[in-house]
Coordinates of C-alpha atoms and ligand atoms in Angstrom, one line a residue:
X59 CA 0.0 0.0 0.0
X60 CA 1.1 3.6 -0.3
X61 CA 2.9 5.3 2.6
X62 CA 0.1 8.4 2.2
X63 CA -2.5 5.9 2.6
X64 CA -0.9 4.5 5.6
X65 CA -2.4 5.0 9.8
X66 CA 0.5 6.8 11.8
X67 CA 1.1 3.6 14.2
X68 CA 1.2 1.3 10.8
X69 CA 4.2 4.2 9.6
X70 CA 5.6 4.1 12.9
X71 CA 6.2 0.5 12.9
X72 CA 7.9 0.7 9.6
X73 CA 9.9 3.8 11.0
X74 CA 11.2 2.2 13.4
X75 CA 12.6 -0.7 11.8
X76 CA 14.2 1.3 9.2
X77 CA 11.9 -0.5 6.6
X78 CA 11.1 3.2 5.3
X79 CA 13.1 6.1 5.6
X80 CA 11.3 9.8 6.8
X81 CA 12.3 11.6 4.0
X82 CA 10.8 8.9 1.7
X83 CA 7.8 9.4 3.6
X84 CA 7.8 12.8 3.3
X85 CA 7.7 12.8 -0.1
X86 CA 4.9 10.2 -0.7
X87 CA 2.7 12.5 1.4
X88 CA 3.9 15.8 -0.5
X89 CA 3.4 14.3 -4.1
X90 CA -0.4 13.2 -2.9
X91 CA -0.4 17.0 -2.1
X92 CA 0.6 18.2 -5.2
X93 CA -2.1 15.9 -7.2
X94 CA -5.0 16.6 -4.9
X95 CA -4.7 19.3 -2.7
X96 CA -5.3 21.7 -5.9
X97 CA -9.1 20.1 -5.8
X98 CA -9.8 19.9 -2.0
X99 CA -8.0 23.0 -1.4
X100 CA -6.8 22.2 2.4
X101 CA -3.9 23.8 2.6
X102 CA -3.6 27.9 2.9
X103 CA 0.5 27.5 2.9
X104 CA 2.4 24.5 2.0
X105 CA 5.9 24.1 3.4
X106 CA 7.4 21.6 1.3
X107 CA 11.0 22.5 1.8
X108 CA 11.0 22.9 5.7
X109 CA 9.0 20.0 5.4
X110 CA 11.9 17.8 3.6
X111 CA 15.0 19.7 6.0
X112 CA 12.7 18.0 9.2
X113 CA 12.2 15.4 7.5
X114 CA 16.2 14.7 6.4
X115 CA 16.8 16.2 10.9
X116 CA 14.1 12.5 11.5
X117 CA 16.2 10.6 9.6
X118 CA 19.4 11.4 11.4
X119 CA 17.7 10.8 14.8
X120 CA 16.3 7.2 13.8
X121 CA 19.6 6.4 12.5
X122 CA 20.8 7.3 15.9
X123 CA 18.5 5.2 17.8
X124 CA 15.9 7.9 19.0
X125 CA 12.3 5.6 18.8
X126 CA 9.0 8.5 19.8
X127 CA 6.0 8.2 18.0
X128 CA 6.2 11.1 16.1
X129 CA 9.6 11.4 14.8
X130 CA 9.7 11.8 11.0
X131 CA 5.6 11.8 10.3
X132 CA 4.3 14.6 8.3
X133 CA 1.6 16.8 10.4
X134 CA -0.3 19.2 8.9
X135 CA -1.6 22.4 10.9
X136 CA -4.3 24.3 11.7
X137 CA -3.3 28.6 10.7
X138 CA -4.6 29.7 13.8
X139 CA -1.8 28.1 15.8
X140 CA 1.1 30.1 15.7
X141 CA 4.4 28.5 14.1
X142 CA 7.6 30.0 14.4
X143 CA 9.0 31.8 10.7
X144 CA 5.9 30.1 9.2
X145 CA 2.7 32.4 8.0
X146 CA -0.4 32.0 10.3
X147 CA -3.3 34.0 9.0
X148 CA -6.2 32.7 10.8
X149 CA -7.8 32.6 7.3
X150 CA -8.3 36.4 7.3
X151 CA -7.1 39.3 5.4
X152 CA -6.8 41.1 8.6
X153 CA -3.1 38.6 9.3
X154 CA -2.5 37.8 5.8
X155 CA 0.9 39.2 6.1
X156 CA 1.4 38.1 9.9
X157 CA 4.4 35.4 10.8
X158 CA 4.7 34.6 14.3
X159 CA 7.8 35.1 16.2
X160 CA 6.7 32.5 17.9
X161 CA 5.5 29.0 18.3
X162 CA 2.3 27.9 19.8
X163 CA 3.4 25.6 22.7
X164 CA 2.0 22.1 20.8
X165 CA 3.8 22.7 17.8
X166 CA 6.8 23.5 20.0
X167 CA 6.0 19.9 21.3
X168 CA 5.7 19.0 17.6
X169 CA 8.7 20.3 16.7
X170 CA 10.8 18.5 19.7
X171 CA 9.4 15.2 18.8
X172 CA 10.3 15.4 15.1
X173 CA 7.6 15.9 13.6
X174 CA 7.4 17.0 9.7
X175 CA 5.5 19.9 9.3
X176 CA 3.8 19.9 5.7
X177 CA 1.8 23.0 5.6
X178 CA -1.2 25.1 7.5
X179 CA -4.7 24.7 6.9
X180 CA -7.6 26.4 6.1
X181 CA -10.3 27.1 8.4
X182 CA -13.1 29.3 9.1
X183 CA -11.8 33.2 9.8
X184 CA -10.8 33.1 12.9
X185 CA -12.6 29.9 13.4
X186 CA -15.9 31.3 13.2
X187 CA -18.0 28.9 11.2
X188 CA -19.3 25.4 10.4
X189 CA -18.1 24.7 6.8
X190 CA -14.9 26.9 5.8
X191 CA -16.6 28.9 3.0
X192 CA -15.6 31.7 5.6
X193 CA -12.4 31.7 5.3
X194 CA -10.8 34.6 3.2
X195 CA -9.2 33.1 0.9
X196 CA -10.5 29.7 -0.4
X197 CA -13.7 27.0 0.0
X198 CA -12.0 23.6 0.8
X199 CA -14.2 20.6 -0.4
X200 CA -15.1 17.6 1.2
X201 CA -13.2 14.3 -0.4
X202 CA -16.3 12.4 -0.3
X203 CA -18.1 15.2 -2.7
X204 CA -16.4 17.9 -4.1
X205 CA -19.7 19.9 -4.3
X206 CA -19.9 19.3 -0.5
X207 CA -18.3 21.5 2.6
X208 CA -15.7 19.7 4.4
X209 CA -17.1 21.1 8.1
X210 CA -15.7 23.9 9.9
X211 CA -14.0 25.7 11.4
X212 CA -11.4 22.6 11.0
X213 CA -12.4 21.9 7.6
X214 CA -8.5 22.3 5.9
X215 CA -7.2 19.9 9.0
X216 CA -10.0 17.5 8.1
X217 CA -9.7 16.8 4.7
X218 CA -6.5 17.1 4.7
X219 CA -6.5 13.6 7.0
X220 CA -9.0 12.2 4.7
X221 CA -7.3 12.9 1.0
X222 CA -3.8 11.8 2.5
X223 CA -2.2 15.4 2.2
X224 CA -1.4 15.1 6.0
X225 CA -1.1 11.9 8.3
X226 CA -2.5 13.5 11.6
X227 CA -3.6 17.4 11.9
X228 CA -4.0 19.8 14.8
X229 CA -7.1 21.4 14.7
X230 CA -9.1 23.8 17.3
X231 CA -12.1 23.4 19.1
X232 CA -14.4 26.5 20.2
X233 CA -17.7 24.9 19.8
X234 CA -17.5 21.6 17.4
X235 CA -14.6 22.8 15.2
X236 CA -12.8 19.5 15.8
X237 CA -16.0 17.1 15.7
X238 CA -18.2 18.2 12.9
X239 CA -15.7 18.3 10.4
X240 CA -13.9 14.9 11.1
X241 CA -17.8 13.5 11.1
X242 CA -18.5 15.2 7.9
X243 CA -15.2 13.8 6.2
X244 CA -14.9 10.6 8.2
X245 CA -12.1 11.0 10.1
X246 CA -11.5 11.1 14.1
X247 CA -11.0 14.1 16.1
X248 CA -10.9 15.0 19.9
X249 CA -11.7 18.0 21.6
X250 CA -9.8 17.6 24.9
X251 CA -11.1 18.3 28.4
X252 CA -10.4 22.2 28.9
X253 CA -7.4 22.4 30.1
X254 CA -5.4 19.1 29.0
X255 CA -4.0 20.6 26.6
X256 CA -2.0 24.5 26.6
X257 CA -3.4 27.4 24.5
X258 CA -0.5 29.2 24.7
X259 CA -0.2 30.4 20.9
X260 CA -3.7 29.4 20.0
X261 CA -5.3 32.9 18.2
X262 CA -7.9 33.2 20.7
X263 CA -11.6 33.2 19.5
X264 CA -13.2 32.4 23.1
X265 CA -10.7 31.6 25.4
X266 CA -13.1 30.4 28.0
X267 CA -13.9 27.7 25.2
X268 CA -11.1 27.0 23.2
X269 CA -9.2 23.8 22.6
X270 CA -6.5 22.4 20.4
X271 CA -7.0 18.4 19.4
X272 CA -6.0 15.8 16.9
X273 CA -7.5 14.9 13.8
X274 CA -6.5 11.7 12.6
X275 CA -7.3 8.4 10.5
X276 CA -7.9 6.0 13.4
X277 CA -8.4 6.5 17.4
X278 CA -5.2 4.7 17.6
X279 CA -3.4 7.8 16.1
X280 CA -5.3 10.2 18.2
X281 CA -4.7 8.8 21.3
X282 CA -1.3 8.7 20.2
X283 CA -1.5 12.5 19.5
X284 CA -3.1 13.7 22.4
X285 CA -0.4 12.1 24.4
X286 CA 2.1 14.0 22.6
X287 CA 0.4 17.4 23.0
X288 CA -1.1 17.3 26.2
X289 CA -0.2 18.8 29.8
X290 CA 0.5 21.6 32.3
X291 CA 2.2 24.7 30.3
X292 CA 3.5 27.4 32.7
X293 CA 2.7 30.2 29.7
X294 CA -1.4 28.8 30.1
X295 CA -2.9 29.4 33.3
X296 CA -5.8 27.9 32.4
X297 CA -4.0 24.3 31.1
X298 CA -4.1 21.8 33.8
X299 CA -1.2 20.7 35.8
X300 CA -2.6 16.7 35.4
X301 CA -0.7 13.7 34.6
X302 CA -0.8 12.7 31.0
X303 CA -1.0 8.9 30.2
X304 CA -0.1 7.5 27.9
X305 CA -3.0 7.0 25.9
X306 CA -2.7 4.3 23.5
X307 CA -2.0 1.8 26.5
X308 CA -5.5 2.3 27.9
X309 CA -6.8 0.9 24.2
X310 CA -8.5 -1.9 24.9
X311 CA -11.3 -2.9 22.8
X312 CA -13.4 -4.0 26.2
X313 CA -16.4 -2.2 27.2
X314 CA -18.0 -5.0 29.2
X315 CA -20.3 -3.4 31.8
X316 CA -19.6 0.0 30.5
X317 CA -22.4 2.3 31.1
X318 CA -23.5 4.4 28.2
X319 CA -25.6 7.4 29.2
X320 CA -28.0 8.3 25.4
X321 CA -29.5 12.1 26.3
X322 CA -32.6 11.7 24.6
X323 CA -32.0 15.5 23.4
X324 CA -29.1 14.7 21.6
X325 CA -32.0 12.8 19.2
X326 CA -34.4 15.8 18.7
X327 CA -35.8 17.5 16.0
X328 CA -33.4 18.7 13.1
X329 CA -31.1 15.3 13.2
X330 CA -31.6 13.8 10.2
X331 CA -33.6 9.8 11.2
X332 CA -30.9 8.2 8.9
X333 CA -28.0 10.0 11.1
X334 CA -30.1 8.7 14.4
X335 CA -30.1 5.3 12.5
X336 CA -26.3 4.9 12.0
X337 CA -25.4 6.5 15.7
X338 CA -27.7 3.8 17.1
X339 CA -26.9 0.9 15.6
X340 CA -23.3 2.1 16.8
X341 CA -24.1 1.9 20.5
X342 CA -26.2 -1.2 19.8
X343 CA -23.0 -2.5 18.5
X344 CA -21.3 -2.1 21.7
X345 CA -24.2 -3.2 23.7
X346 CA -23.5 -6.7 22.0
X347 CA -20.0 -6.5 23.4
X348 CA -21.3 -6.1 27.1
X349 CA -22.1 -2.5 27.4
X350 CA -25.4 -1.0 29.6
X351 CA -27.0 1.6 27.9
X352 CA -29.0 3.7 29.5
X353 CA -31.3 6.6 28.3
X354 CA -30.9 10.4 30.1
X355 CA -32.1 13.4 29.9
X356 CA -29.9 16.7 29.7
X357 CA -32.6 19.6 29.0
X358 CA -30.4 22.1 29.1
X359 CA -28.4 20.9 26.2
X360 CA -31.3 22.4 24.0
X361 CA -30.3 25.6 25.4
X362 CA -26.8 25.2 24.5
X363 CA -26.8 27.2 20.8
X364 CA -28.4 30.0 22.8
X365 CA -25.8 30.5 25.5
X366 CA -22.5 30.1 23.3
X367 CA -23.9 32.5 20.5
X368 CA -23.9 35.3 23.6
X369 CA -20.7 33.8 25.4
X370 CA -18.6 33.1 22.3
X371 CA -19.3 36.7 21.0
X372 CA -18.8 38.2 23.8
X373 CA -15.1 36.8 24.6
X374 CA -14.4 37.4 20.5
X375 CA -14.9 40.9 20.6
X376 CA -12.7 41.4 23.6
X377 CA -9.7 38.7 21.9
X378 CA -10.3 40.6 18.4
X379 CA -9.8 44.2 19.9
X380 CA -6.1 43.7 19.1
X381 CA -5.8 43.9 15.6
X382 CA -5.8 47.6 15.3
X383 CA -3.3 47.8 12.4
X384 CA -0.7 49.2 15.3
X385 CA 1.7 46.4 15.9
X386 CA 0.9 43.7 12.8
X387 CA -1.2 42.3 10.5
X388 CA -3.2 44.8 7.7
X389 CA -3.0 48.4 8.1
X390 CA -5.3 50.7 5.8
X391 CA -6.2 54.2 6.0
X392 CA -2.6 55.3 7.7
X393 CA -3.4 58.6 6.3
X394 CA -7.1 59.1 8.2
X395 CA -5.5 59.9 12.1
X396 CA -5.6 56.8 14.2
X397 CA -9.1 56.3 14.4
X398 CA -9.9 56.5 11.1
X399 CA -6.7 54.2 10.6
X400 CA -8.2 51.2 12.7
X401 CA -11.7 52.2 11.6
X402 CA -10.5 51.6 8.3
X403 CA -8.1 48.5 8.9
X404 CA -11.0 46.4 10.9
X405 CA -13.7 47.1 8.1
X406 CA -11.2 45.8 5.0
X407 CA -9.2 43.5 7.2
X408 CA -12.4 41.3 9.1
X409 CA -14.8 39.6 6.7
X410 CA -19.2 40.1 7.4
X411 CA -19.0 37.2 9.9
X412 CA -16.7 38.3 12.3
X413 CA -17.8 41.6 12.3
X414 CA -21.3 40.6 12.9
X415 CA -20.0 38.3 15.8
X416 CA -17.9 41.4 17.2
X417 CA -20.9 43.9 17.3
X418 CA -23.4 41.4 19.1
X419 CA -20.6 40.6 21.5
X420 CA -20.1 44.0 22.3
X421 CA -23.8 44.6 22.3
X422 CA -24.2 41.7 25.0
X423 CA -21.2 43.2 27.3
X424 CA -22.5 46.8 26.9
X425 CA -24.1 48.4 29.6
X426 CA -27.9 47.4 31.1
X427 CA -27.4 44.5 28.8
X428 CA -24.6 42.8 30.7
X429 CA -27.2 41.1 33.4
X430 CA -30.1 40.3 30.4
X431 CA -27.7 38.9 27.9
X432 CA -23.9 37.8 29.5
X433 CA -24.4 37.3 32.9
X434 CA -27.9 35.2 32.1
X435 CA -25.9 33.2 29.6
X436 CA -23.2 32.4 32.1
X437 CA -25.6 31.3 34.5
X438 CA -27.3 28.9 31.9
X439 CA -23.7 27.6 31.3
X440 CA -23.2 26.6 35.0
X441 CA -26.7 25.2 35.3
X442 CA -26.0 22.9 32.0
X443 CA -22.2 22.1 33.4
X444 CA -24.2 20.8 37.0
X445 CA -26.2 18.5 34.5
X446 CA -23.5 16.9 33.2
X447 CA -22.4 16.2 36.1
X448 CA -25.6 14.3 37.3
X449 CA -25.7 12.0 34.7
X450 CA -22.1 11.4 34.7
X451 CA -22.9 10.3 38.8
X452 CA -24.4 7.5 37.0
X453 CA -22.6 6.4 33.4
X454 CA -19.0 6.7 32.1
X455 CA -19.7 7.8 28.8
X456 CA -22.1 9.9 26.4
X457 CA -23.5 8.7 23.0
X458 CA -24.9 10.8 20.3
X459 CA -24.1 12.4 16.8
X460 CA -21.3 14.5 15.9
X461 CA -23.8 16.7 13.7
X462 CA -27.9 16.1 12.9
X463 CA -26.7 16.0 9.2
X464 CA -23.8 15.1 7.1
X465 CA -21.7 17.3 4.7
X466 CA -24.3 19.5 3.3
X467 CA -23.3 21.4 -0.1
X468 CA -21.4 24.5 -1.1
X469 CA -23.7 27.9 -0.8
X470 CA -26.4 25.8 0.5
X471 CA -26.1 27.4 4.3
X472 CA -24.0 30.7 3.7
X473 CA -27.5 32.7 3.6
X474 CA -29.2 30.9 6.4
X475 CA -26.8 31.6 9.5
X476 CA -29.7 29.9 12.0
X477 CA -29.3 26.5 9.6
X478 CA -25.7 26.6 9.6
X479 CA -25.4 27.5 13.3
X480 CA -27.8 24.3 14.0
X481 CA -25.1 22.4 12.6
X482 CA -23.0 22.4 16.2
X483 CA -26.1 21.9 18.0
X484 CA -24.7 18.9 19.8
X485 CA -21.2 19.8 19.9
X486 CA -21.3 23.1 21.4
X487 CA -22.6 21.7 25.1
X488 CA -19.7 19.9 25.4
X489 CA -17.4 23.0 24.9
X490 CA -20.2 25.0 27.3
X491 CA -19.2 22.0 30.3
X492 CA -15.4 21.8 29.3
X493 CA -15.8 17.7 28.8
X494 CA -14.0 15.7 26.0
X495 CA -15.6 14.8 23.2
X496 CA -14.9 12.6 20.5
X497 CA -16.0 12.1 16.8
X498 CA -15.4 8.6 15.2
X499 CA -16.8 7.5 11.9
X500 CA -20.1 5.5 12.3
X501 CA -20.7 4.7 8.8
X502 CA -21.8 5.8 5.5
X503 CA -25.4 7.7 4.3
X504 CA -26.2 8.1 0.9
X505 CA -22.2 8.0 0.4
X506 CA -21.2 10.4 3.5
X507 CA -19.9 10.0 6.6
X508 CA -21.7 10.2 9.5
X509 CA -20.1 11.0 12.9
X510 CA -20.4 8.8 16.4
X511 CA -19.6 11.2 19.4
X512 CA -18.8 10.2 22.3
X513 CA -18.7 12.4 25.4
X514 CA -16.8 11.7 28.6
X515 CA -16.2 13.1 32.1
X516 CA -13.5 16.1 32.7
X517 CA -9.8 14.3 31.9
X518 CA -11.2 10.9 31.3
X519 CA -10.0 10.9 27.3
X520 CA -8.8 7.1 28.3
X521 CA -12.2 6.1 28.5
X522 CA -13.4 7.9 26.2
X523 CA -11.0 6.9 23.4
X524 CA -11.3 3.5 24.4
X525 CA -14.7 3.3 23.4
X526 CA -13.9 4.8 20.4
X527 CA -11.2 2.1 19.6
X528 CA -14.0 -0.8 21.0
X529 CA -16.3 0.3 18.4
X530 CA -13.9 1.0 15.6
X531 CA -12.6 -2.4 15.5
X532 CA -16.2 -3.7 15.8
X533 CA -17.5 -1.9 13.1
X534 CA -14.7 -2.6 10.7
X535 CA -15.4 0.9 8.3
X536 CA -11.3 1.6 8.1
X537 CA -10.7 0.5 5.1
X538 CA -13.3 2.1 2.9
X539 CA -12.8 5.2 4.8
X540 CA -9.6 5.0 3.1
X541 CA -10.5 5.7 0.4
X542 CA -13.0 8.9 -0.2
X543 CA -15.2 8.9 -3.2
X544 CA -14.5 12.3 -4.3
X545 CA -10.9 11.5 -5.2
X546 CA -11.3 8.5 -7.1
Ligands
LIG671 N1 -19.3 26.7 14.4 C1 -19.1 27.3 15.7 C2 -18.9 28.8 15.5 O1 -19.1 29.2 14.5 C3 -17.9 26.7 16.4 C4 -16.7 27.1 15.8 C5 -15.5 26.5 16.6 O2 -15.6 25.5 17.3 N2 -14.4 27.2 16.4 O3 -18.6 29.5 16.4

């Protein structure tokens, strides 16, 4: 088989016992770049010749005996995570020009593990969005339809993993940014507990919300990536100073007397009855192996859209104050004084939905609308974390789908925002509570992927991606999820 086509353990194997070489590697995923990235359109930058210097660096460091699991793959990037000499635009005009003098604490952990770095990806601007038609620059498509949105804001990092252009990607997770798109292009991703993992060089969108995770090919690789990205990080107060496992030890597929928790809201209107179909049969599946499955009730889930659309806006037009056109990024206007210059720079510089997001944030903090709008939604969020807890006094894991629907088309949502905000209807409580959620492939409908998530309590990611690997070798879909229908 080709080494593009290949899981990051199977390349790790062969890695190790010198049966391929980095560099060689390296190139098998570049070339798949070059013949099908110029359809799918994942990548904003491509580093092809950092990407062979880290690659040759691997090489030296196997031959010296060095064996961690991500020496000499290729990774591909989200551009909101800030990488070191590298452009990072966030997808808007606003940091077209910007390069980091910095790296983002992961892809400093990247970087010391030998990882190849093959290029940033494209996302929603400044990871506002569902489907990655907001980005600035380009649409990326979905490699099961062309015609079809990959997901969003993560949509570069996802079908990236699925077309082969990247063997793992970092992507970031505000509200289902990680999830939705590896469900739509059948793929896995994690959103970490808040916390697990530093932010520290993340472009903030919500920082009270915001997570960096792994999308990858099988829940074998992600567990693989979260241990290499995860724990405390002096330069994020908010990351968590928690041991990190080692993940891929607690893959077991075992999930005997398991109890899986099915929030009967997670099943409501809007999710398509063939998604509902798949997602069940999936925890059926596991049921067969031993597991309890147990139906609950979270009713403040369906509140969930309602309180991130006044929270998320609300910390966005804080973060996004900064880009003034006074220390980087666009500057327009120079000429107008300095209000006219940042007047100027933030209306060329941010596309309609970011400003949109900025002025109904700043609406909800203003004064006399603080207690009816951001202080209302903050107590919603605490009464929906206290919830979650409940149920979790009683199962180990959450079931439900990634997203009601699969990969809908290109243009088909861009004039309905309520539609296309529906989308992370039942990722966003997850962010809201700070839990880990996972999205593992669950089968095909009508030739798409459909997403599995599963939900678990704060830091248990073992348990959670354990179930993920139980039901992944039960249900046997790896193979033709190798091979996406759009690029054949
Ligand atoms: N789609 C959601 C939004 O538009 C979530 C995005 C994200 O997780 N970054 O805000």
């Amino acid at each position: 088989m080709e080494l593009h086509l290949k899981t990051l353990s199977e390349l790790r194997t062969l890695l190790d016992r010198g049966e391929i070489s980095a560099p060689e590697l390296t190139e098998a995923v570049l070339n798949q770049m070059a013949q099908v990235d110029p359809k799918v359109q994942a990548y904003l930058t491509q580093t092809s010749d950092l990407a062979h210097l880290m690659a040759q660096q691997a090489q030296e460091r196997l031959q010296q005996g060095e064996r961690t699991p991500l020496l000499g793959i290729p990774i591909g990037i989200k551009d909101n995570l800030c990488t070191a000499g590298i452009r990072t635009t966030c997808a808007s005009k606003i940091l077209h020009n910007f390069v980091p003098p910095y790296d983002a604490t992961v892809v400093l952990k990247l970087r010391a593990q030998g990882a190849v770095f093959v290029g940033k990806l494209n996302m929603d601007e400044f990871a506002m969005g569902s489907s990655t038609e907001f980005s600035a620059f380009q649409v990326t498509r979905n490699p099961w339809d062309l015609e079809r949105v990959p997901g969003g804001s993560s949509g570069g990092s996802a079908a990236a993993v699925a077309s082969h252009t990247a063997i793992a990607t970092l992507g970031s997770d505000t509200g289902g940014s990680i999830r939705q798109p590896a469900a739509f292009c059948g793929v896995v991703g994690l959103k970490p507990t808040y916390g697990r993992v530093s932010r520290y060089g993340l472009i903030a969108y919500a920082s009270s919300l915001d997570q960096i995770g792994p999308l990858t090919k099988t829940v074998e690789d992600c567990a693989i990536m979260l241990s290499a990205i995860s724990g405390h990080d002096p330069r994020d107060a908010t990351s968590v100073n928690q041991p990190v496992p080692d993940f891929r030890k607690s893959l077991r597929p075992e999930v005997k007397g398991l109890k899986i928790g099915v929030p009967r809201e997670m099943f409501g209107q809007g999710v398509h009855p063939e998604v509902a179909l798949r997602v069940r049969d999936a925890i059926q599946s596991l049921e067969e192996e031993g597991a309890e499955v147990h139906e609950v009730s979270i009713p403040m889930m369906e509140q969930g859209l309602a309180i991130y659309y006044i929270l998320a806006p609300a910390e966005c037009s804080s973060n996004l104050a900064r880009y003034d056109g006074v220390r980087y990024g666009l500057r327009v206007g120079a000429e107008k004084g300095h209000i006219g210059m940042m007047e100027a720079t933030r209306a060329e510089g941010f596309g309609d939905e970011v400003i949109q997001r900025i002025i109904i944030g700043t609406y909800a903090l203003s004064s006399g609308y603080y207690d009816a709008f951001y202080l209302k939604a903050q107590k919603g969020r605490t009464l929906l974390r206290q919830e979650f807890d409940r149920v979790f006094q009683q199962v180990d894991v959450l079931m439900g789908p990634t997203a009601p629907t699969p990969a809908f088309r290109i243009g088909e949502l861009v004039g309905d925002p309520l539609a296309m905000k529906l989308s992370d209807v039942l990722t966003i409580p997850v962010n809201l509570a700070g839990l880990p959620g996972l999205s593992v492939p669950c089968g095909l409908m009508e030739g798409l992927p459909v997403g599995l998530q599963i939900i678990g309590k704060p830091f248990d990611e073992a348990t959670v991606l354990r179930v993920g690997y139980a039901y992944e070798q039960k249900a046997g879909l790896l193979e033709q999820l190798r091979h996406p229908t759009g690029l054949a």
